[in-house]
Amino acid sequence: MKQRRGMSVSLARMARLRQGTYRLLASLLMYPDPERLAMASLAARLLRRDRRWVTSLAFFPHWDMLLRRLSAPGRGDVPGLQAIYYSLFMSGPTQKPIPLCEREYVAPTMALPGQVIATVETAYAMAGLKVSSTGNTPDHLATEMEFLSALCGREAQAWQDGDAAQALQIADTQRRFLERHLFRWLPLLENAVTRRERDGFYAEVIRASWALIAHDVDMTGLLISRLREAVKVH
Amino acid sequence: MQTSVEPIATSGGASVSRVLVLLCGDAEDKASRSDIQDVSAWLSAHHEDLRVLIQDGPCPNSQGVRTALEGFDAQRLVLGFCSSTWPETEVQAVVRRAGLDPLGIQAVNIGSCRSRADGSASARARLLLAAAIAHARAFQGSRPENLKATLARGQQRISRRALFTLPPITYVPVPTISATSCAAAAQCAECVRACPSGALRKADNIISVERSKCLSCGACVEACPQRAVEFPGCSAEEFEAHLDALLRTDAGVTGRAILFMCGNDRAPVEDGWLPMRVPCVVMVPTAALLQSLAAGATTVGMRPCGPECPASADEIVRGRVDYCQQLLRLLGESPERVRVLGPEVNPFPGQGPAPAVVAEGRFLEPVSLFGRGAAARAVTALAAAHGDKSLVLDHAYSPLGLVRIDTRACTACGNCAAGCPSGALTLDNRGGRMALEFDASLCSGCNNCAALCPESRAGAITMTRTTNVSRLSAGPDVLIEDTEVRCNACGAPVASRRMLERLAAILEAAGHGARVIEPLCDDCKGIPRAIA
């Protein structure tokens, strides 16, 4: 089907956008510091350059809202954000901190905490990756988002190399990880954060994360079935 | 996957007000003779917080939508096109960019409102748009898990170049289950049973939705007795608001013939029908058909998309329509007031068979069409309009059931009440007496009670799909009463006397000899006691 000029977007470009977004979200889910926030602001501005075609994707509203907030001058003081992060996720004065690790939401009804970590680590190992010593556990949200960022980067490279079969394999890995892990526990985290601070910065971060993940579960599935169909033909 | 989150509207909320209506000026040129200026003026005069713009062709036009949204801070959007197809993907993107939720867009084909010399084209366009506005206002927003990406229609064979390009994506709604309203923990699984694709599953008393299997048909919305299924774009509330407006709005339309049709159905609609598009006609509850008739609709039609329907709606739709036809016959009405239409057979209803009884006025207030009690209200309203208080109808597609107890076999254990999803059966403990009560107006005929009854082999409880008008307004009926036996130690309720007698009989039959069963509650069991 002939695409209209200016309307078609390559899958490599789409994968790069997702790579950048996952990486940005991962950095925002770690304890804020001036350097990290400055990089996040720059990344947000760069990502927003693509927003014209991203409007066709369902995660756009939450994505754009967060990036606009990060890109705006006077985007918020670092000590203030640090205080919020600390009270939300590390140690609150009056309320229990909200955990950012999968095992706190999945265990003990579905698996033991150790099993959760082992499963996640296995997924990383099968992709040839392992957790670096950043202090975050393998099932920390930032780590899982970084993993997806890495996979998206590989997917983008495969598209650029014209290797549809390789892209299919990577998309399949993404989809399985999304379905088995993030898609199951992120809504529970979102619920917890939104109850504490409905319109706050971290609520926006988590909402944008959820919007992207919910979308990617479907998107990777669509691409996989479309690719499988095409690979049969070609 | 079950979420425990209540939906957060992405825009608007319970008091949505600003609606932008964009009309295609070409509708006048399509031999419809609907006066667009008249329609525009009428809408503005009869609705608050509304702006109507008439867009010059070509229609459909996503650029026109973008321009219109830039000039007005709308919370909802209604589009009046001159044809049945519109650039859904492009318009979704434009709307999203403007900060609106694409699932809340309502599109109406006003070009189909042709006049037949009675000048009614404008009136029908007004009514269809008024209903779309009501629908849009009832939309509460969606969450990311309510959207499923699908390939846009018209995707052809993939070329090698297209393989490396992002395909046009469109989004369809996917239901989510409200954890606070869902009765899965009380043994309800009506949505699971109703789902034609097996997308809904129950595990550990939680209902989960497998998105890849979901057909977005809305059958679960129709089946749920608790209105716990959230289906943005065509939720129970939106459906009710839309139909209510179609039936109640005084837009100068006489002889309303309502046609429920599948959202994928692009075949033309014969002039005279007032179409109401739903994701799949399988989600149209029987209560909607009956309430429409009770409100004075001359004819109600159901048009499934055909034998290729992925939800296999044909049989269910025909069953529901047949039930309504039987009901009408018993009320002395023509059964032709309700019919199934095929995609090709689409007769104009004309004035339709005139209702034997014209409902006095319309609904006095918006009615509920989904959930427990909705079917009973609809049947009662229709029967009352005919002065019939004694109608009884046994039908496989009766939306109502009747439960009977054999008091010789029933032990009043209360299992049936504990597992009744609509609360039709309740076990009441009052002052030493246990009473099993049944309210026929709430029974949906699910038969959970019989499935859960430990004495079902003995026929202790039976349910029949029966509509009995006199029982609907009679209130709860006591089916069986018994003495409540209390704990010998602490006085807490233990069981009914019949149940303990039954247990004793079972033990004796099993060769354990006659025993005295000492009634002890769960807390007191296991504590050593001296037996006198």
PDB file of N, CA, C and O in Angstrom, chain B residues 170-205:
ATOM      1  N   THR B 170      -4.905   1.679  14.592  1.00  0.00           N
ATOM      2  CA  THR B 170      -6.091   2.246  15.207  1.00  0.00           C
ATOM      3  C   THR B 170      -6.308   1.529  16.536  1.00  0.00           C
ATOM      4  O   THR B 170      -5.707   0.486  16.789  1.00  0.00           O
ATOM      5  N   TYR B 171      -7.140   2.093  17.355  1.00  0.00           N
ATOM      6  CA  TYR B 171      -7.295   1.557  18.707  1.00  0.00           C
ATOM      7  C   TYR B 171      -8.752   1.202  18.972  1.00  0.00           C
ATOM      8  O   TYR B 171      -9.663   1.953  18.624  1.00  0.00           O
ATOM      9  N   VAL B 172      -8.925   0.060  19.582  1.00  0.00           N
ATOM     10  CA  VAL B 172     -10.270  -0.373  19.955  1.00  0.00           C
ATOM     11  C   VAL B 172     -10.315  -0.508  21.474  1.00  0.00           C
ATOM     12  O   VAL B 172      -9.282  -0.739  22.108  1.00  0.00           O
ATOM     13  N   PRO B 173     -11.498  -0.359  22.040  1.00  0.00           N
ATOM     14  CA  PRO B 173     -11.579  -0.443  23.498  1.00  0.00           C
ATOM     15  C   PRO B 173     -11.496  -1.889  23.985  1.00  0.00           C
ATOM     16  O   PRO B 173     -11.967  -2.808  23.330  1.00  0.00           O
ATOM     17  N   VAL B 174     -10.903  -2.056  25.136  1.00  0.00           N
ATOM     18  CA  VAL B 174     -10.830  -3.345  25.810  1.00  0.00           C
ATOM     19  C   VAL B 174     -11.418  -3.145  27.207  1.00  0.00           C
ATOM     20  O   VAL B 174     -11.106  -2.162  27.863  1.00  0.00           O
ATOM     21  N   PRO B 175     -12.269  -4.045  27.648  1.00  0.00           N
ATOM     22  CA  PRO B 175     -12.883  -3.836  28.959  1.00  0.00           C
ATOM     23  C   PRO B 175     -11.907  -4.104  30.097  1.00  0.00           C
ATOM     24  O   PRO B 175     -10.948  -4.870  29.944  1.00  0.00           O
ATOM     25  N   THR B 176     -12.138  -3.447  31.205  1.00  0.00           N
ATOM     26  CA  THR B 176     -11.455  -3.769  32.450  1.00  0.00           C
ATOM     27  C   THR B 176     -12.527  -3.993  33.509  1.00  0.00           C
ATOM     28  O   THR B 176     -13.673  -3.584  33.334  1.00  0.00           O
ATOM     29  N   ILE B 177     -12.131  -4.652  34.562  1.00  0.00           N
ATOM     30  CA  ILE B 177     -13.092  -5.037  35.591  1.00  0.00           C
ATOM     31  C   ILE B 177     -12.836  -4.203  36.835  1.00  0.00           C
ATOM     32  O   ILE B 177     -11.701  -4.135  37.327  1.00  0.00           O
ATOM     33  N   SER B 178     -13.866  -3.572  37.321  1.00  0.00           N
ATOM     34  CA  SER B 178     -13.743  -2.790  38.553  1.00  0.00           C
ATOM     35  C   SER B 178     -13.689  -3.738  39.740  1.00  0.00           C
ATOM     36  O   SER B 178     -14.628  -4.480  40.009  1.00  0.00           O
ATOM     37  N   ALA B 179     -12.556  -3.691  40.451  1.00  0.00           N
ATOM     38  CA  ALA B 179     -12.368  -4.616  41.568  1.00  0.00           C
ATOM     39  C   ALA B 179     -13.380  -4.355  42.679  1.00  0.00           C
ATOM     40  O   ALA B 179     -13.801  -5.265  43.386  1.00  0.00           O
ATOM     41  N   THR B 180     -13.802  -3.108  42.836  1.00  0.00           N
ATOM     42  CA  THR B 180     -14.706  -2.785  43.941  1.00  0.00           C
ATOM     43  C   THR B 180     -16.130  -3.259  43.657  1.00  0.00           C
ATOM     44  O   THR B 180     -16.884  -3.547  44.569  1.00  0.00           O
ATOM     45  N   SER B 181     -16.507  -3.346  42.393  1.00  0.00           N
ATOM     46  CA  SER B 181     -17.888  -3.742  42.068  1.00  0.00           C
ATOM     47  C   SER B 181     -18.018  -5.222  41.718  1.00  0.00           C
ATOM     48  O   SER B 181     -19.095  -5.793  41.844  1.00  0.00           O
ATOM     49  N   CYS B 182     -16.928  -5.833  41.285  1.00  0.00           N
ATOM     50  CA  CYS B 182     -16.998  -7.205  40.787  1.00  0.00           C
ATOM     51  C   CYS B 182     -17.388  -8.181  41.889  1.00  0.00           C
ATOM     52  O   CYS B 182     -16.915  -8.071  43.022  1.00  0.00           O
ATOM     53  N   ALA B 183     -18.261  -9.140  41.518  1.00  0.00           N
ATOM     54  CA  ALA B 183     -18.730 -10.125  42.497  1.00  0.00           C
ATOM     55  C   ALA B 183     -18.092 -11.492  42.264  1.00  0.00           C
ATOM     56  O   ALA B 183     -18.665 -12.518  42.641  1.00  0.00           O
ATOM     57  N   ALA B 184     -16.914 -11.528  41.671  1.00  0.00           N
ATOM     58  CA  ALA B 184     -16.247 -12.808  41.417  1.00  0.00           C
ATOM     59  C   ALA B 184     -16.004 -13.571  42.714  1.00  0.00           C
ATOM     60  O   ALA B 184     -16.060 -14.792  42.753  1.00  0.00           O
ATOM     61  N   ALA B 185     -15.724 -12.854  43.780  1.00  0.00           N
ATOM     62  CA  ALA B 185     -15.477 -13.503  45.064  1.00  0.00           C
ATOM     63  C   ALA B 185     -16.737 -14.176  45.597  1.00  0.00           C
ATOM     64  O   ALA B 185     -16.665 -15.056  46.447  1.00  0.00           O
ATOM     65  N   ALA B 186     -17.888 -13.748  45.092  1.00  0.00           N
ATOM     66  CA  ALA B 186     -19.169 -14.355  45.477  1.00  0.00           C
ATOM     67  C   ALA B 186     -19.620 -15.354  44.413  1.00  0.00           C
ATOM     68  O   ALA B 186     -20.814 -15.534  44.195  1.00  0.00           O
ATOM     69  N   GLN B 187     -18.649 -15.989  43.760  1.00  0.00           N
ATOM     70  CA  GLN B 187     -18.913 -17.073  42.800  1.00  0.00           C
ATOM     71  C   GLN B 187     -19.506 -16.612  41.478  1.00  0.00           C
ATOM     72  O   GLN B 187     -19.917 -17.415  40.663  1.00  0.00           O
ATOM     73  N   CYS B 188     -19.519 -15.323  41.218  1.00  0.00           N
ATOM     74  CA  CYS B 188     -20.057 -14.855  39.939  1.00  0.00           C
ATOM     75  C   CYS B 188     -19.006 -15.004  38.848  1.00  0.00           C
ATOM     76  O   CYS B 188     -17.837 -14.668  39.059  1.00  0.00           O
ATOM     77  N   ALA B 189     -19.438 -15.485  37.697  1.00  0.00           N
ATOM     78  CA  ALA B 189     -18.535 -15.573  36.537  1.00  0.00           C
ATOM     79  C   ALA B 189     -19.360 -15.382  35.271  1.00  0.00           C
ATOM     80  O   ALA B 189     -19.094 -15.989  34.229  1.00  0.00           O
ATOM     81  N   GLU B 190     -20.356 -14.523  35.375  1.00  0.00           N
ATOM     82  CA  GLU B 190     -21.258 -14.325  34.233  1.00  0.00           C
ATOM     83  C   GLU B 190     -20.523 -13.783  33.014  1.00  0.00           C
ATOM     84  O   GLU B 190     -20.807 -14.169  31.891  1.00  0.00           O
ATOM     85  N   CYS B 191     -19.575 -12.885  33.239  1.00  0.00           N
ATOM     86  CA  CYS B 191     -18.847 -12.310  32.114  1.00  0.00           C
ATOM     87  C   CYS B 191     -18.005 -13.392  31.416  1.00  0.00           C
ATOM     88  O   CYS B 191     -17.898 -13.406  30.180  1.00  0.00           O
ATOM     89  N   VAL B 192     -17.453 -14.280  32.211  1.00  0.00           N
ATOM     90  CA  VAL B 192     -16.629 -15.360  31.641  1.00  0.00           C
ATOM     91  C   VAL B 192     -17.498 -16.253  30.750  1.00  0.00           C
ATOM     92  O   VAL B 192     -17.118 -16.621  29.639  1.00  0.00           O
ATOM     93  N   ARG B 193     -18.686 -16.555  31.247  1.00  0.00           N
ATOM     94  CA  ARG B 193     -19.598 -17.404  30.466  1.00  0.00           C
ATOM     95  C   ARG B 193     -20.046 -16.723  29.184  1.00  0.00           C
ATOM     96  O   ARG B 193     -20.233 -17.347  28.146  1.00  0.00           O
ATOM     97  N   ALA B 194     -20.239 -15.394  29.264  1.00  0.00           N
ATOM     98  CA  ALA B 194     -20.788 -14.673  28.114  1.00  0.00           C
ATOM     99  C   ALA B 194     -19.736 -14.397  27.038  1.00  0.00           C
ATOM    100  O   ALA B 194     -20.093 -14.199  25.875  1.00  0.00           O
ATOM    101  N   CYS B 195     -18.459 -14.394  27.427  1.00  0.00           N
ATOM    102  CA  CYS B 195     -17.424 -13.990  26.469  1.00  0.00           C
ATOM    103  C   CYS B 195     -17.321 -15.001  25.333  1.00  0.00           C
ATOM    104  O   CYS B 195     -17.043 -16.174  25.562  1.00  0.00           O
ATOM    105  N   PRO B 196     -17.508 -14.560  24.091  1.00  0.00           N
ATOM    106  CA  PRO B 196     -17.502 -15.506  22.971  1.00  0.00           C
ATOM    107  C   PRO B 196     -16.107 -15.976  22.563  1.00  0.00           C
ATOM    108  O   PRO B 196     -15.988 -16.949  21.816  1.00  0.00           O
ATOM    109  N   SER B 197     -15.068 -15.296  23.040  1.00  0.00           N
ATOM    110  CA  SER B 197     -13.723 -15.650  22.582  1.00  0.00           C
ATOM    111  C   SER B 197     -12.855 -16.234  23.693  1.00  0.00           C
ATOM    112  O   SER B 197     -11.691 -16.538  23.457  1.00  0.00           O
ATOM    113  N   GLY B 198     -13.420 -16.369  24.896  1.00  0.00           N
ATOM    114  CA  GLY B 198     -12.619 -16.896  26.000  1.00  0.00           C
ATOM    115  C   GLY B 198     -11.563 -15.921  26.486  1.00  0.00           C
ATOM    116  O   GLY B 198     -10.556 -16.323  27.079  1.00  0.00           O
ATOM    117  N   ALA B 199     -11.785 -14.632  26.263  1.00  0.00           N
ATOM    118  CA  ALA B 199     -10.794 -13.646  26.690  1.00  0.00           C
ATOM    119  C   ALA B 199     -10.849 -13.400  28.184  1.00  0.00           C
ATOM    120  O   ALA B 199      -9.892 -12.922  28.786  1.00  0.00           O
ATOM    121  N   LEU B 200     -11.989 -13.696  28.791  1.00  0.00           N
ATOM    122  CA  LEU B 200     -12.140 -13.470  30.227  1.00  0.00           C
ATOM    123  C   LEU B 200     -11.943 -14.778  30.961  1.00  0.00           C
ATOM    124  O   LEU B 200     -12.479 -15.819  30.561  1.00  0.00           O
ATOM    125  N   ARG B 201     -11.161 -14.704  32.036  1.00  0.00           N
ATOM    126  CA  ARG B 201     -10.929 -15.909  32.834  1.00  0.00           C
ATOM    127  C   ARG B 201     -11.057 -15.561  34.303  1.00  0.00           C
ATOM    128  O   ARG B 201     -10.785 -14.427  34.710  1.00  0.00           O
ATOM    129  N   LYS B 202     -11.399 -16.577  35.076  1.00  0.00           N
ATOM    130  CA  LYS B 202     -11.506 -16.366  36.520  1.00  0.00           C
ATOM    131  C   LYS B 202     -10.499 -17.269  37.203  1.00  0.00           C
ATOM    132  O   LYS B 202     -10.483 -18.479  36.965  1.00  0.00           O
ATOM    133  N   ALA B 203      -9.665 -16.657  38.061  1.00  0.00           N
ATOM    134  CA  ALA B 203      -8.714 -17.441  38.842  1.00  0.00           C
ATOM    135  C   ALA B 203      -8.528 -16.740  40.179  1.00  0.00           C
ATOM    136  O   ALA B 203      -8.370 -15.515  40.217  1.00  0.00           O
ATOM    137  N   ASP B 204      -8.564 -17.516  41.246  1.00  0.00           N
ATOM    138  CA  ASP B 204      -8.415 -16.929  42.596  1.00  0.00           C
ATOM    139  C   ASP B 204      -9.416 -15.813  42.839  1.00  0.00           C
ATOM    140  O   ASP B 204      -9.071 -14.753  43.382  1.00  0.00           O
ATOM    141  N   ASN B 205     -10.648 -16.015  42.380  1.00  0.00           N
ATOM    142  CA  ASN B 205     -11.715 -15.034  42.578  1.00  0.00           C
ATOM    143  C   ASN B 205     -11.436 -13.685  41.941  1.00  0.00           C
ATOM    144  O   ASN B 205     -11.947 -12.654  42.396  1.00  0.00           O
TER     145      ASN B 205
END
